[in-house]
Short mmCIF file of N, CA and C in Angstrom, two decimals:
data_model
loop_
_atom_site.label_atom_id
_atom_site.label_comp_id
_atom_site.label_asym_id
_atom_site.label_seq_id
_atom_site.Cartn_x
_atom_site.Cartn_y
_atom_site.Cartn_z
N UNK A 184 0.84 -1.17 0.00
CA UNK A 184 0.00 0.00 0.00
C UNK A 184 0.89 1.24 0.00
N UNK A 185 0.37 2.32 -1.16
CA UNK A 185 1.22 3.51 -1.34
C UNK A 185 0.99 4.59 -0.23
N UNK A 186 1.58 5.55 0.17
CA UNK A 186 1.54 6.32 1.39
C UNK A 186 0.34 7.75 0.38
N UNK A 187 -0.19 8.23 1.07
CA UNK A 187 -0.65 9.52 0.22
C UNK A 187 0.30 10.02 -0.09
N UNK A 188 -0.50 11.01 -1.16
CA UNK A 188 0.55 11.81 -1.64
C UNK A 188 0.91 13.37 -0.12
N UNK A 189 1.77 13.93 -0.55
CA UNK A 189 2.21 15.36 0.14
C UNK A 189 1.31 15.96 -0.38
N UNK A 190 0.75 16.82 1.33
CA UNK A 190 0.01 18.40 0.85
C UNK A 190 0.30 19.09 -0.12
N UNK A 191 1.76 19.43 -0.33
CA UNK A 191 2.19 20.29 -1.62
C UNK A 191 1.77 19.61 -2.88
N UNK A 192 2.19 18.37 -2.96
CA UNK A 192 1.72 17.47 -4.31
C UNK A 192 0.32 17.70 -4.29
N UNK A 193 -0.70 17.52 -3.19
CA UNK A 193 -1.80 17.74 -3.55
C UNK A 193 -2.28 18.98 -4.39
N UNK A 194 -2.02 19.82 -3.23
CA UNK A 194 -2.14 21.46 -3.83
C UNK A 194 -1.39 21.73 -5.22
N UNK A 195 -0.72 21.46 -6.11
CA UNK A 195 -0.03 21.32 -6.88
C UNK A 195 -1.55 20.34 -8.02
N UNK A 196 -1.62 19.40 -7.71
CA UNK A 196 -2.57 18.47 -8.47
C UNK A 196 -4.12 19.03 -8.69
N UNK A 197 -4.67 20.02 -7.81
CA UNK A 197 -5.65 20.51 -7.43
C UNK A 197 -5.46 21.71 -8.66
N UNK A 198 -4.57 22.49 -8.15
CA UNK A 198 -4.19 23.54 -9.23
C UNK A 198 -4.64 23.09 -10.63
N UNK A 199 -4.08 21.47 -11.17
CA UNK A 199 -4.09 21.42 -12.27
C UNK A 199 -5.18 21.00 -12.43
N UNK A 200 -6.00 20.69 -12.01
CA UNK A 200 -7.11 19.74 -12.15
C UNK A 200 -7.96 21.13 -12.38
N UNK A 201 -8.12 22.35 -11.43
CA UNK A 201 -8.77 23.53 -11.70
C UNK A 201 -8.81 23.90 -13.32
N UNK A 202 -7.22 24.40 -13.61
CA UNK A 202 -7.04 24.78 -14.61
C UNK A 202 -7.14 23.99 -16.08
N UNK A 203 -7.78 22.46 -15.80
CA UNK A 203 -8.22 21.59 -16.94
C UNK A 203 -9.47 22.09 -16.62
N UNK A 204 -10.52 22.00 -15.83
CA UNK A 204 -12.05 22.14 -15.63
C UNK A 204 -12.03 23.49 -16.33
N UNK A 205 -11.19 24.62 -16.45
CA UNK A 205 -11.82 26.13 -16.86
C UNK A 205 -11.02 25.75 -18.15
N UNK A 206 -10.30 25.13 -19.02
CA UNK A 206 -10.07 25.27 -19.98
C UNK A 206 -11.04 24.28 -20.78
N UNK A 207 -11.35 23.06 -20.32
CA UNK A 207 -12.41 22.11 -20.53
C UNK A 207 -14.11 23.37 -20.77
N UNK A 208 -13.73 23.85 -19.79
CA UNK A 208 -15.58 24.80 -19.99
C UNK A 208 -15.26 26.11 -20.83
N UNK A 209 -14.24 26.18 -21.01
CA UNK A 209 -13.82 27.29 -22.11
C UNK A 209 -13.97 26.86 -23.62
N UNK A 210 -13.36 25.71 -24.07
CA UNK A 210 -13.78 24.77 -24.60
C UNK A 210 -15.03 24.37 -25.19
N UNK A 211 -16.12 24.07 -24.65
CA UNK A 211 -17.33 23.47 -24.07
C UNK A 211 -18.22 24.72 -24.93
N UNK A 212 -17.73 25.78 -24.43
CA UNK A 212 -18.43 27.42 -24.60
C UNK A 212 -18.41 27.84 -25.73
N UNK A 213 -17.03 27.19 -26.37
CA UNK A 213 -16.67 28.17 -27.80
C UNK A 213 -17.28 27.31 -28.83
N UNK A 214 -18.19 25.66 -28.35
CA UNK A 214 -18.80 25.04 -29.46
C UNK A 214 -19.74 25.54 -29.10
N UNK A 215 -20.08 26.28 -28.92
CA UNK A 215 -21.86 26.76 -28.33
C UNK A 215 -22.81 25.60 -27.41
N UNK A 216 -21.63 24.93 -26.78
CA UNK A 216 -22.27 24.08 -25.33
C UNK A 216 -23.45 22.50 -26.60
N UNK A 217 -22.78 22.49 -27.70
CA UNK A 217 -23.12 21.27 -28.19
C UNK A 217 -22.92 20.07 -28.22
N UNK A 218 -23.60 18.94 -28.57
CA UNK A 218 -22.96 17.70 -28.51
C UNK A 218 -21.93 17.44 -28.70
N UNK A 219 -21.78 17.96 -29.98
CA UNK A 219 -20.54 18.10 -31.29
C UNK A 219 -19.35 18.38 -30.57
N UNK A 220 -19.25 19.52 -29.58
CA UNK A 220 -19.02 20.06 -28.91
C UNK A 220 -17.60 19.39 -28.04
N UNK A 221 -18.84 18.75 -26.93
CA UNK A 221 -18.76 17.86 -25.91
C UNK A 221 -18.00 16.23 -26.59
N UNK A 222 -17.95 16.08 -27.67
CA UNK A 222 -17.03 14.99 -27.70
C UNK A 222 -15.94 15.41 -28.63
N UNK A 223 -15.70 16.91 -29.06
CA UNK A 223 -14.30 16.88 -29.55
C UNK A 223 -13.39 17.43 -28.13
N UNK A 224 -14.02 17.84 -26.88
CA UNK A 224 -13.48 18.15 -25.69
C UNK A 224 -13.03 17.06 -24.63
N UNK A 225 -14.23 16.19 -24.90
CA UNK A 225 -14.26 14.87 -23.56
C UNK A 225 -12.95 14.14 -23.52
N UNK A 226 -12.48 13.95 -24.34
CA UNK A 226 -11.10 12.94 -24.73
C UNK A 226 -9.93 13.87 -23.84
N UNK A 227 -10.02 15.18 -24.01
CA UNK A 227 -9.35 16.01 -23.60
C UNK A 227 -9.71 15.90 -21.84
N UNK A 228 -10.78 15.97 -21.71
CA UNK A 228 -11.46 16.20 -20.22
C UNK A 228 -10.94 14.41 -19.78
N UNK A 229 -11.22 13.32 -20.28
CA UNK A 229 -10.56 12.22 -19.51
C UNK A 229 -9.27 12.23 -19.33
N UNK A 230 -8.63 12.48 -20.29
CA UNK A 230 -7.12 11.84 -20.14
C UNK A 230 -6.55 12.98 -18.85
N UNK A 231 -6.26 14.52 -18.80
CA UNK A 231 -6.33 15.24 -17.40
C UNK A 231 -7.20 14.64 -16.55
N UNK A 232 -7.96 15.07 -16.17
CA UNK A 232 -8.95 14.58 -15.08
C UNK A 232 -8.55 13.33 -14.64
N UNK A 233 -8.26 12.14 -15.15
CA UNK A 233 -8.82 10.53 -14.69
C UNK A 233 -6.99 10.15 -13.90
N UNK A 234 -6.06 10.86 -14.74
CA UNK A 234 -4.52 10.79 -13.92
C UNK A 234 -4.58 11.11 -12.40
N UNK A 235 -4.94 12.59 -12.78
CA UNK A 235 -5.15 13.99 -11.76
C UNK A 235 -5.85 13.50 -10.68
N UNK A 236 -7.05 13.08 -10.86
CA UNK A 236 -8.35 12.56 -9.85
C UNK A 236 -7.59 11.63 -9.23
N UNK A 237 -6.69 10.86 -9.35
CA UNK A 237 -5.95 9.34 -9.28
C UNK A 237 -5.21 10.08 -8.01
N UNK A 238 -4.66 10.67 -8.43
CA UNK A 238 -3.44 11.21 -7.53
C UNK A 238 -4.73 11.42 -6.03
N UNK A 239 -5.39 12.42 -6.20
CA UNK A 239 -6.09 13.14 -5.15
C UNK A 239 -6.80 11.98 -4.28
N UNK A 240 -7.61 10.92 -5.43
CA UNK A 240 -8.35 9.95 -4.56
C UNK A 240 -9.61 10.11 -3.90
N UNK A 241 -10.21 9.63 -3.37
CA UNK A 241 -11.62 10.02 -2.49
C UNK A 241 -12.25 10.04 -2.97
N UNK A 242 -13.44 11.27 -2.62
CA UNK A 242 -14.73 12.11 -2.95
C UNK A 242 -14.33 12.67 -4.30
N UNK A 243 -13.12 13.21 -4.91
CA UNK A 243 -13.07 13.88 -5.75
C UNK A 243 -12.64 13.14 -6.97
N UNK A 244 -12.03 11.95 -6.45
CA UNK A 244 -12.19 11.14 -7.83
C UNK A 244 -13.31 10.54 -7.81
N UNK A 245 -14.20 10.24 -7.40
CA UNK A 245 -15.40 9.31 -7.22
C UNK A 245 -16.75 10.94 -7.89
N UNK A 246 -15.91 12.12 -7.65
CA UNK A 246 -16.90 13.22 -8.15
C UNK A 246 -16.38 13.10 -9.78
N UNK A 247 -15.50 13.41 -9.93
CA UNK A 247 -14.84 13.16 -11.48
C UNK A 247 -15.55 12.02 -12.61
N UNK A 248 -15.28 10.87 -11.52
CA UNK A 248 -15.88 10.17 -12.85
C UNK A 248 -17.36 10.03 -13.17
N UNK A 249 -18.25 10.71 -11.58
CA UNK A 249 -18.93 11.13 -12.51
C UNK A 249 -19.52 11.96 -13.17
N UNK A 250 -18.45 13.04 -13.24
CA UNK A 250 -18.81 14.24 -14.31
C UNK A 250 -18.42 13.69 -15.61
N UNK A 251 -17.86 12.77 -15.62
CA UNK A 251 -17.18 12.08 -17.25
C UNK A 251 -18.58 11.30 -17.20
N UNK A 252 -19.15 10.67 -16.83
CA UNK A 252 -20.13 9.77 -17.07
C UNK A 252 -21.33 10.89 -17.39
N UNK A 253 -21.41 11.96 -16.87
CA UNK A 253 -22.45 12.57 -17.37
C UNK A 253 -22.10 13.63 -18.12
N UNK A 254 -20.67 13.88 -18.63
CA UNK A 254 -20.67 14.14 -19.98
C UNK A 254 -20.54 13.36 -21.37
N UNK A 255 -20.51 12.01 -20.79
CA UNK A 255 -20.60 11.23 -22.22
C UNK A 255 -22.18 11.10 -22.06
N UNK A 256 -22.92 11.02 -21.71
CA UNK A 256 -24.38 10.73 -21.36
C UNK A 256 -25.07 12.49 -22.14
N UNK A 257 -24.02 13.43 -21.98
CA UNK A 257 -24.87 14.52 -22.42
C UNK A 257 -24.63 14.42 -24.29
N UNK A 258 -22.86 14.02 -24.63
CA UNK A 258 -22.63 13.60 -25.51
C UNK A 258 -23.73 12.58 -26.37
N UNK A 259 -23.90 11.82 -26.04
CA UNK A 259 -24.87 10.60 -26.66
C UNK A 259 -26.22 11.25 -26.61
N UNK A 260 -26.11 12.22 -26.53
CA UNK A 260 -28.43 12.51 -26.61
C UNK A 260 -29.00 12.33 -25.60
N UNK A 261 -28.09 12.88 -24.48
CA UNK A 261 -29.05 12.91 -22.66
C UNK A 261 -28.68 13.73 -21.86
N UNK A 262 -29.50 14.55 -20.99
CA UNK A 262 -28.83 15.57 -20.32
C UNK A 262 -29.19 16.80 -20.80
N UNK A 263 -28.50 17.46 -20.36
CA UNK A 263 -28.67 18.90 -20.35
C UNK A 263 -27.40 19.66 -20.36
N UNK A 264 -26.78 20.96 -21.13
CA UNK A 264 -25.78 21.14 -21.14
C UNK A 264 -25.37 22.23 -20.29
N UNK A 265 -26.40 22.87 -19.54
CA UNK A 265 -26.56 23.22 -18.36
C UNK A 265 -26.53 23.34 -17.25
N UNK A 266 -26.95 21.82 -17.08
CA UNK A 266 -26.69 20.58 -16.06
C UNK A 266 -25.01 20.57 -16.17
N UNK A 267 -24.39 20.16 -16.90
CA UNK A 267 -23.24 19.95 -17.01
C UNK A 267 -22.35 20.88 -16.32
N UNK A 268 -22.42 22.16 -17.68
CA UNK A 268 -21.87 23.14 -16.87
C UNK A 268 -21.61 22.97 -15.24
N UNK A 269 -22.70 23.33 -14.77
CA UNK A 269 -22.96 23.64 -13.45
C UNK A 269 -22.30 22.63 -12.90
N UNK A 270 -22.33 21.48 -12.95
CA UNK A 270 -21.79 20.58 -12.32
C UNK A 270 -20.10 20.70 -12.33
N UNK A 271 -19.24 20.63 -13.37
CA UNK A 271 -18.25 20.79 -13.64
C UNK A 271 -17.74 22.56 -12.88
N UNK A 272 -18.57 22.88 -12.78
CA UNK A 272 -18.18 24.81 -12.31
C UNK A 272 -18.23 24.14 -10.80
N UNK A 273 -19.47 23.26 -10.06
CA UNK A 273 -19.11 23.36 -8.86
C UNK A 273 -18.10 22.58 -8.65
N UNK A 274 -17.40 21.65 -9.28
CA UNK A 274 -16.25 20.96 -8.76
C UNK A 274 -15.28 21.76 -8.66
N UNK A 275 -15.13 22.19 -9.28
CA UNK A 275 -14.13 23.60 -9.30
C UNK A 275 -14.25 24.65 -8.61
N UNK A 276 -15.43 24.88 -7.95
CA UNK A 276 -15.39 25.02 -6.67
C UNK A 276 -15.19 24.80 -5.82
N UNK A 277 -15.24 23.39 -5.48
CA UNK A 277 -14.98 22.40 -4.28
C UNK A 277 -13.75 22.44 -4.32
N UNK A 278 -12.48 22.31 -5.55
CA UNK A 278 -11.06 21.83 -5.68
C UNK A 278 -10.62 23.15 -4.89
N UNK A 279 -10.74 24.15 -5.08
CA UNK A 279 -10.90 25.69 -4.72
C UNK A 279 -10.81 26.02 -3.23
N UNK A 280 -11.57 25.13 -2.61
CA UNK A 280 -11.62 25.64 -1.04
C UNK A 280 -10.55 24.82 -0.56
#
């Protein structure tokens, strides 16, 4: 069994994980929040996120995957892109405090 990671590593991982979620919804914004959208971004949004989340562990990887699950779900013809948003803005809130 691996030891956690260091506060600094965390804070460091958090950082990046922020700055994928606002470039991911920056992203997201400039397709006009479309399907189309949402899967030339998602590939981008797993491969950051699913490392990143790894490192941190917990609540926040267990929140991650499923913001990936309900952006492939908005991808495929379900959801709301609204919904999304919001969801992805409050994690990035949460990484934040």
């Amino acid at each position: 069994m691996s030891l956690p990671p260091k506060k600094g590593k965390i804070q460091g991982v958090k950082r990046q994980l922020i700055l994928d979620l606002q470039t991911f919804l920056w992203r997201f914004e400039q397709g006009g929040y479309s399907r189309d959208s949402m899967h030339e971004v998602l590939e981008f949004l797993e491969k950051a996120l699913e490392s990143e989340a790894h490192e941190i562990g917990g609540a926040i990887e267990e929140h991650i995957s499923k913001m990936i699950t309900d952006c492939h779900a908005y991808a495929e013809g379900k959801g709301n892109p609204k919904d999304v948003v919001r969801d992805l803005d409050q994690l990035r809130q949460d990484l934040e405090k």
